[in-house]
C-alpha positions as a printed NumPy array, in Angstrom:
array([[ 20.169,   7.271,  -4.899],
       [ 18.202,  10.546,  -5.439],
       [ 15.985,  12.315,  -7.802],
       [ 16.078,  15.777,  -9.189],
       [ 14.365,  17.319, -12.063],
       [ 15.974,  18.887, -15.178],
       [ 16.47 ,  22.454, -16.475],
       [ 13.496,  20.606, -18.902],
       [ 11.475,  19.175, -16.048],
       [ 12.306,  15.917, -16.593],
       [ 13.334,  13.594, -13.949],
       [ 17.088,  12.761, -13.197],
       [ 18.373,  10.02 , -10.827],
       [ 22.079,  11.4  ,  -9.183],
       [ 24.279,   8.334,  -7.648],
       [ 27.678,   9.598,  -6.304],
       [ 27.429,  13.045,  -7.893],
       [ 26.088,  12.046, -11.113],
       [ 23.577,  12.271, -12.867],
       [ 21.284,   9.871, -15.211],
       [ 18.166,  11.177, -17.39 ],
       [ 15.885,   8.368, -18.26 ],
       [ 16.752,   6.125, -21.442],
       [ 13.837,   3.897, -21.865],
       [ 11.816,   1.315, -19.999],
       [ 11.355,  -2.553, -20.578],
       [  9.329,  -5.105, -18.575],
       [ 12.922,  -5.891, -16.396],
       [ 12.959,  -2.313, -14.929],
       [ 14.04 ,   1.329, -16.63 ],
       [ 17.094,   2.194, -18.276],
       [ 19.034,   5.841, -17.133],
       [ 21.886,   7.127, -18.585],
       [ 24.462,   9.124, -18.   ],
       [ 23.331,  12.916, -18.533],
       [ 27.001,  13.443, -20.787],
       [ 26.261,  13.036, -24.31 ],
       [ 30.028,  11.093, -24.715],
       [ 29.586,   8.959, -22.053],
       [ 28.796,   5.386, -21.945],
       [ 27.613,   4.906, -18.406],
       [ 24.113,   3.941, -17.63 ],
       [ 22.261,   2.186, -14.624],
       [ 18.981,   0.183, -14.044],
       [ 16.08 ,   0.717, -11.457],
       [ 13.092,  -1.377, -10.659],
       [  9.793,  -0.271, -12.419],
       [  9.181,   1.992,  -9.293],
       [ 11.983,   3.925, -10.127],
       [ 13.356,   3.491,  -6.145],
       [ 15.574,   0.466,  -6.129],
       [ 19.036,   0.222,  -7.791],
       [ 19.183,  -2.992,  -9.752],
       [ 22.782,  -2.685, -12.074],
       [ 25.375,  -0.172, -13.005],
       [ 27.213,  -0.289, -16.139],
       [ 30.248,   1.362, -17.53 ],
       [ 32.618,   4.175, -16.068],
       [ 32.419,   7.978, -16.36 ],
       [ 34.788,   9.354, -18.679],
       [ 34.059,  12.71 , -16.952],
       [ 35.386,  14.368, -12.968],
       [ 31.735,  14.328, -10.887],
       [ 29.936,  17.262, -10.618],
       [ 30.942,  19.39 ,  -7.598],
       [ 28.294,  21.554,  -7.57 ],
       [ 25.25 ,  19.803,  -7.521],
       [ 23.156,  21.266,  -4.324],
       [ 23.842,  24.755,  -6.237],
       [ 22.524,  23.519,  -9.634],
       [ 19.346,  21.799,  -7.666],
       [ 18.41 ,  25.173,  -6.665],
       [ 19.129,  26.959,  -9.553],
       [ 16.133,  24.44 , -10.916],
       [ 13.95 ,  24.951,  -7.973],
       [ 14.239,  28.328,  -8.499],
       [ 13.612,  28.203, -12.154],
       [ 10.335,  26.386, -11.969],
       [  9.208,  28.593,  -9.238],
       [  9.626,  31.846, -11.376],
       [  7.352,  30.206, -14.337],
       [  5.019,  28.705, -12.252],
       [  4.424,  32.108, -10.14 ],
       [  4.384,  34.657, -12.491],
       [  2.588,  37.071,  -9.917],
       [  6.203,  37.199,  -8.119],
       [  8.76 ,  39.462,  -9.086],
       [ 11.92 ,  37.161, -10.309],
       [ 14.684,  38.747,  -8.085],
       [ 12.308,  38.238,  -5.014],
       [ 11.96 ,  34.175,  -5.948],
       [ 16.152,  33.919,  -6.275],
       [ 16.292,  35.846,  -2.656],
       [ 14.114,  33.639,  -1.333],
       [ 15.822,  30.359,  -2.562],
       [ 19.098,  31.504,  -1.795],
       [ 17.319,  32.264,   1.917],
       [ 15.868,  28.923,   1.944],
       [ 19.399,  27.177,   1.313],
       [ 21.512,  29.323,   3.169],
       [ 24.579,  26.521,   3.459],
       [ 24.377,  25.709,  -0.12 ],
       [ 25.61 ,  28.995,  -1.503],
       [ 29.156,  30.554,  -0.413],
       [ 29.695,  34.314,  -0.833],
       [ 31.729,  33.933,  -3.958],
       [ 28.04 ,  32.069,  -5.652],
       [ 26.331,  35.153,  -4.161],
       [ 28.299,  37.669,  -4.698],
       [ 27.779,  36.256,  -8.521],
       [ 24.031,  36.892,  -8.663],
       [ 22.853,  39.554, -10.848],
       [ 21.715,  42.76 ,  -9.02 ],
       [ 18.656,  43.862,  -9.271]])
């Protein structure tokens, strides 16, 4: 189980290449579901948010395949508003420098040129 953060900022829990946005908490633990309007899947975590406790429901969906590629595209998103002092195109070179083995040529070759 891992975390990553929205195009919104919020927090997201990803198990097996999906991901969950946060439903609502109760005193037995908090509620995720799954991040696709249509489907019914959800899961529940301990009140610290670290400790898997039930999954319900299937995905009606495929996975998604390119999840390391759309955790940096949200990296660098929050890095160009919170450093405005940065040109944009020099924040995207140096995520795509930090995470080298995320991107393929055909994912950089699609990057806008600036």
């Amino acid at each position: 189980m891992e975390t990553m953060l929205s195009e919104r900022g919020k927090k997201l829990i990803v198990i097996q290449k999906y991901k969950f946005r946060k439903h609502r908490e109760t005193a037995l633990g908090v509620f995720y579901r799954c991040t696709v309007r249509t489907c019914s899947a959800s899961i529940s975590v301990d009140k610290t948010e670290e400790v898997l406790l039930q999954v319900n429901g299937q995905h009606n969906h495929p996975s998604i395949e390119n999840l390391q590629v759309k955790k940096l595209q949200n990296a660098i998103k929050r890095k160009v508003t919170e450093d405005i002092s940065l040109r944009p195109s020099k924040i995207i070179n140096m995520g795509i420098n930090e995470a080298p083995n995320v991107l393929n040529m055909f994912h950089i070759s699609l990057k806008r040129k600036t």
